[in-house]
CSV table of C-alpha atoms in Angstrom, one decimal:
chain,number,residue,atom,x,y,z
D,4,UNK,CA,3.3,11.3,13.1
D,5,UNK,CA,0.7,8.7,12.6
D,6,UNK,CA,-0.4,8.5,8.5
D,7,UNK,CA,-4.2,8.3,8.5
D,8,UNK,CA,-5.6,6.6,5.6
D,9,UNK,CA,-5.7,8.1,2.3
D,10,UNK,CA,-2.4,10.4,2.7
D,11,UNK,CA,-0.4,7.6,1.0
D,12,UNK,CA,-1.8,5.3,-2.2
D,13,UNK,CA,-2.6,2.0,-2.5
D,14,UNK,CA,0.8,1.0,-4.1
D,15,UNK,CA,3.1,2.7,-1.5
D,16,UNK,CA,1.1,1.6,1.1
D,17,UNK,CA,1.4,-1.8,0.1
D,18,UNK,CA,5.3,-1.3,0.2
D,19,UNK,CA,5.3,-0.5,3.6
D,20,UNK,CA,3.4,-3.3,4.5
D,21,UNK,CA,5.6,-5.7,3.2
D,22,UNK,CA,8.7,-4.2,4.7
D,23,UNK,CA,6.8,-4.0,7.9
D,24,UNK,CA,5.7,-7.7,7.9
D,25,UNK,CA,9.5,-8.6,7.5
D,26,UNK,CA,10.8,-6.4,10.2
D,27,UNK,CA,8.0,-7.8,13.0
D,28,UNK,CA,8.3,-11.0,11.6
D,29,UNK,CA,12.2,-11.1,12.5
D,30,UNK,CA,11.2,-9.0,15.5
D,31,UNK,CA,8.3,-12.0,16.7
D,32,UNK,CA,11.5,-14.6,16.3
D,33,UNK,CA,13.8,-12.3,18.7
D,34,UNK,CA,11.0,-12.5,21.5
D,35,UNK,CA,10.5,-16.5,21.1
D,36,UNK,CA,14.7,-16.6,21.9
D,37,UNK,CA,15.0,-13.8,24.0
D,38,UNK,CA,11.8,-12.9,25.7
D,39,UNK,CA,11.1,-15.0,29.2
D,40,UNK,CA,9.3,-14.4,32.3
D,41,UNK,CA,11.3,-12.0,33.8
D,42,UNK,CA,11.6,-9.6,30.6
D,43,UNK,CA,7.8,-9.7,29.5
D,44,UNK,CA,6.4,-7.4,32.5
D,45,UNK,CA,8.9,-5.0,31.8
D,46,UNK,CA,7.7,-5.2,28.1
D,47,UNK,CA,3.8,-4.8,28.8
D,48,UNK,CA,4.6,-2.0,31.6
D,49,UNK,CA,7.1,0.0,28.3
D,50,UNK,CA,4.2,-0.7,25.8
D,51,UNK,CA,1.4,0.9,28.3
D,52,UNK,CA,3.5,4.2,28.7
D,53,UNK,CA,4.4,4.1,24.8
D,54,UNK,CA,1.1,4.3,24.0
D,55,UNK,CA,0.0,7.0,26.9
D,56,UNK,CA,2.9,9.6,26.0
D,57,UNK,CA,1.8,8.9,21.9
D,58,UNK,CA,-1.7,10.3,23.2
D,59,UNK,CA,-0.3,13.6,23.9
D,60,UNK,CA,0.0,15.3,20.3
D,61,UNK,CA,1.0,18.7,19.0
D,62,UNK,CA,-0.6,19.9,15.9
D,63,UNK,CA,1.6,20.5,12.9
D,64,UNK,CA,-0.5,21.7,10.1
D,65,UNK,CA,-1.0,20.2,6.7
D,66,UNK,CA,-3.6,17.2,8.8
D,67,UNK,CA,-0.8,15.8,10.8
D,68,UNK,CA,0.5,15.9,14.2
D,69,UNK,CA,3.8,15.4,16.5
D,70,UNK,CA,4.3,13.2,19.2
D,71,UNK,CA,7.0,11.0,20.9
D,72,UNK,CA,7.5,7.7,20.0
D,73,UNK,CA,9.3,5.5,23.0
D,74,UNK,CA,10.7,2.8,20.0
D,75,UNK,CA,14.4,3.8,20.7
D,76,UNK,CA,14.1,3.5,24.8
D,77,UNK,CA,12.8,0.0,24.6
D,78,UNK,CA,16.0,-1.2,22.0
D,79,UNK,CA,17.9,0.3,24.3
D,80,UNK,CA,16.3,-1.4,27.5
D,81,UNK,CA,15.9,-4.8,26.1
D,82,UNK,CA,19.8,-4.6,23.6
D,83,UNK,CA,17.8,-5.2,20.9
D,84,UNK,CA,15.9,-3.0,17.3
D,85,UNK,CA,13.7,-5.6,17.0
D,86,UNK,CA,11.8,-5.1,20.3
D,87,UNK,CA,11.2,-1.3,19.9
D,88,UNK,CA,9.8,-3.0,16.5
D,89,UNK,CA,7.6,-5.4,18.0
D,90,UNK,CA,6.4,-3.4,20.9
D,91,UNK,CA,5.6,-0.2,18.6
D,92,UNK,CA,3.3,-2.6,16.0
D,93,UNK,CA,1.7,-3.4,19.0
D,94,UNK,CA,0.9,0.0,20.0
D,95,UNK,CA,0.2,0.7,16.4
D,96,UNK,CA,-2.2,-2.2,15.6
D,97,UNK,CA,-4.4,-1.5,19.0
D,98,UNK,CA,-4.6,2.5,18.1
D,99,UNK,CA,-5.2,1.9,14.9
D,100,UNK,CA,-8.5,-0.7,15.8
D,101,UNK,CA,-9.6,0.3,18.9
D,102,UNK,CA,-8.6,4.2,18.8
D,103,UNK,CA,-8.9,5.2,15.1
D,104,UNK,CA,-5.5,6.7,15.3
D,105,UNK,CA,-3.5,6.2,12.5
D,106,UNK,CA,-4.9,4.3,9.3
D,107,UNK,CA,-5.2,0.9,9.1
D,108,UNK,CA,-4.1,0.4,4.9
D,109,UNK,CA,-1.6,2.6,5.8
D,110,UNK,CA,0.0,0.7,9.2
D,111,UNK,CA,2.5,-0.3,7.4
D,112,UNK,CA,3.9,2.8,7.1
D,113,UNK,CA,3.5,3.9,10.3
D,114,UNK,CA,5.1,0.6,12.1
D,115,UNK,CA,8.2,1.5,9.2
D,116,UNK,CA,8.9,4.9,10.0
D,117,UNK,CA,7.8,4.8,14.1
D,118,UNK,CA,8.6,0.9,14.7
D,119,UNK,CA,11.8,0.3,11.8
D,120,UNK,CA,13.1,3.3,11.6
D,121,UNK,CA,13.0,4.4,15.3
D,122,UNK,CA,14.3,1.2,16.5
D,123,UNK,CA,17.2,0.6,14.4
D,124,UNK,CA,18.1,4.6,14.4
D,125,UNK,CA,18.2,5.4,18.2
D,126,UNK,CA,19.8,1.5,19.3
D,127,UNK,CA,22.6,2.1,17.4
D,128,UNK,CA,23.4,5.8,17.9
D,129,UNK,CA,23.4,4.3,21.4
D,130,UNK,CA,25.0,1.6,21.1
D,131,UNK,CA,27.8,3.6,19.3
D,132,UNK,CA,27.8,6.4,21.9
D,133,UNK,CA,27.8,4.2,25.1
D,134,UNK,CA,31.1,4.5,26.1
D,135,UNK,CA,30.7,8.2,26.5
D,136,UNK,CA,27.9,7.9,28.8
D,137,UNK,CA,24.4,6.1,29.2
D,138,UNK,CA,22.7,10.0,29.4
D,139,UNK,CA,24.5,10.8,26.5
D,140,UNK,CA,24.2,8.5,24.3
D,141,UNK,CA,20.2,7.4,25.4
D,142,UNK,CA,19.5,11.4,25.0
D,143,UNK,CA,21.0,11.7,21.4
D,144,UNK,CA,19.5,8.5,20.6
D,145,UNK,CA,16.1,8.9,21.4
D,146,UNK,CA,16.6,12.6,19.9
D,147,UNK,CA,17.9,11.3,16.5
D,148,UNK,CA,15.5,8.2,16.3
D,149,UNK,CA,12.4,11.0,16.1
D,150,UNK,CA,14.1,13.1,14.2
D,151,UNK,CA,15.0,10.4,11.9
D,152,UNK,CA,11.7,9.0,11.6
D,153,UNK,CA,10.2,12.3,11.0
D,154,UNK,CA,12.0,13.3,7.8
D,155,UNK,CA,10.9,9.8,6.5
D,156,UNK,CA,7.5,10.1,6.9
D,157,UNK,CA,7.6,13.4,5.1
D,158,UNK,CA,9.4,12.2,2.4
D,159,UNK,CA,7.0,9.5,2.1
D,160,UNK,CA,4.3,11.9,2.2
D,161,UNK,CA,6.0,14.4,-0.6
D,162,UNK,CA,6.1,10.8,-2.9
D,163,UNK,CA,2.6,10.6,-2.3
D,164,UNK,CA,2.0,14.2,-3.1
D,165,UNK,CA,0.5,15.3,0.3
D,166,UNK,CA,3.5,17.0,1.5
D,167,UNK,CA,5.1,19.8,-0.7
D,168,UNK,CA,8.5,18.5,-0.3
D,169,UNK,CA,9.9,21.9,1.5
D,170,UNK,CA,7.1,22.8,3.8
D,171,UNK,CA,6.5,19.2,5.0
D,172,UNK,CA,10.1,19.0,5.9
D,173,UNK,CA,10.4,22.2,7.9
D,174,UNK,CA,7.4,21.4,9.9
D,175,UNK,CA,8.2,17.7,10.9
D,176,UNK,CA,11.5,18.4,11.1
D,177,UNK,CA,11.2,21.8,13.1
D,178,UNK,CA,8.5,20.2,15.6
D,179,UNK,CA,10.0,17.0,16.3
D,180,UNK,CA,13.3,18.2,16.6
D,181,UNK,CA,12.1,20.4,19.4
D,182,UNK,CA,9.6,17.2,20.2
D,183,UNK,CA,12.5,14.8,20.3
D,184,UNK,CA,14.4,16.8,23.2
D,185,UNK,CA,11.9,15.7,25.6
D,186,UNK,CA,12.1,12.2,24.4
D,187,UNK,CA,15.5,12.7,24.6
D,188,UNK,CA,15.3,13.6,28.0
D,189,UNK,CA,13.0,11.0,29.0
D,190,UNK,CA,15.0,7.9,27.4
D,191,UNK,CA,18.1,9.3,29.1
D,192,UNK,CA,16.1,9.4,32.9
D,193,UNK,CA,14.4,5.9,32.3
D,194,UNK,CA,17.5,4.4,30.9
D,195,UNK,CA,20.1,6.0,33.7
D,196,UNK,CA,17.1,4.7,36.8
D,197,UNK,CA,17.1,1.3,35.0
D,198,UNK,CA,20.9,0.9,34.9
D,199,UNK,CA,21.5,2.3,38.8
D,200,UNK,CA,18.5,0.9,40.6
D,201,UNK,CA,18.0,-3.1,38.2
D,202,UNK,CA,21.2,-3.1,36.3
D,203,UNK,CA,20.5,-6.9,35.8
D,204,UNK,CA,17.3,-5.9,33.3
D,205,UNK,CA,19.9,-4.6,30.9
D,206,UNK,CA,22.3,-7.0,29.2
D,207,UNK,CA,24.5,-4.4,28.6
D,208,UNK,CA,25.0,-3.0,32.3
D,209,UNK,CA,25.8,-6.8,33.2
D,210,UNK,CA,22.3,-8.4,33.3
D,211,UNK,CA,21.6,-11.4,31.7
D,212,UNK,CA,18.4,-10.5,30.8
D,213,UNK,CA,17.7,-9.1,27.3
């Protein structure tokens, strides 16, 4: 899912950027009130397995690739969008300098559609689902955050004519719904150990830790 550099102009890329320097801006100012000693392992331990299981890619076709993301578990672990924003522009800022993977005129885009777009979609399709279930609702909203973000980054990529609109959205949407179920999966097992073995790391199982 990562946009390498020259899939997207100059002007659209410069959109993202801007959108994306809002969202981790607001996401920098939730860590200074929220983040403290106890919470910042947790972070640097989520971050290292975000960007291991991102390593593992399925080719698509048409010079792009599937992978998970991990943005929607850590909203979910930490009761917050704006630290599945921060950590994912992380992720994406070291891959993109160190690792070549993903463009770096076009990180923008990728923080939107894996950092924005993942966060905001799978916390809330939690959040909203909760009460039937921490499996439940951390399984459809780690499913639906990939999902999600995968039809925007096609879209995105049909705007900037590099997707036919109907070919790029069968095959991100196809592979990353089928992708997303083992994200799914995995952000329902992390979330359910988290909130039966250190219920006090989630604010929302009773922890006052965010």
């Amino acid at each position: 899912m990562h946009i390498p550099d020259g899939f997207i102009p100059t002007w659209e890329s410069a959109i993202f950027w801007i959108i994306s320097i809002i969202f981790v801006a607001l996401a920098i100012k939730w860590a200074k009130n929220n983040m403290d000693e106890k919470s910042v392992p947790l972070f640097a331990v989520l971050g290292a397995g975000i960007f291991a299981i991102q390593a593992i890619n399925v080719p698509i076709g048409m010079g792009t690739s599937g992978h998970m993301v991990g943005a929607a578990m850590a909203s979910m672990i930490f009761d917050s969008p704006y630290a599945g924003i921060l950590l994912l522009a992380l992720v994406l800022l070291i891959q993109g300098l160190f690792f070549a993977d993903g463009g770096i005129l076009v990180m923008g885009a990728n923080i939107f559609n894996m950092g924005v777009i993942c966060a905001f979609v799978g916390y809330y399709a939690f959040k909203s689902l909760r009460n039937r279930g921490i499996s439940i609702a951390a399984f459809v909203g780690g499913w639906l955050a990939l999902f999600t973000s995968a039809i925007v980054c096609s879209l995105e990529l049909t705007i900037a004519g590099t997707f036919p609109l109907v070919a790029g959205l069968s095959a991100m949407g196809l592979y990353h719904a089928i992708i997303g179920l083992i994200e799914g999966a995995i952000t329902a097992i992390v979330l359910g150990y988290i909130a039966s073995a250190r219920p006090d790391m989630l604010k929302w199982a009773g922890g006052k830790n965010e």
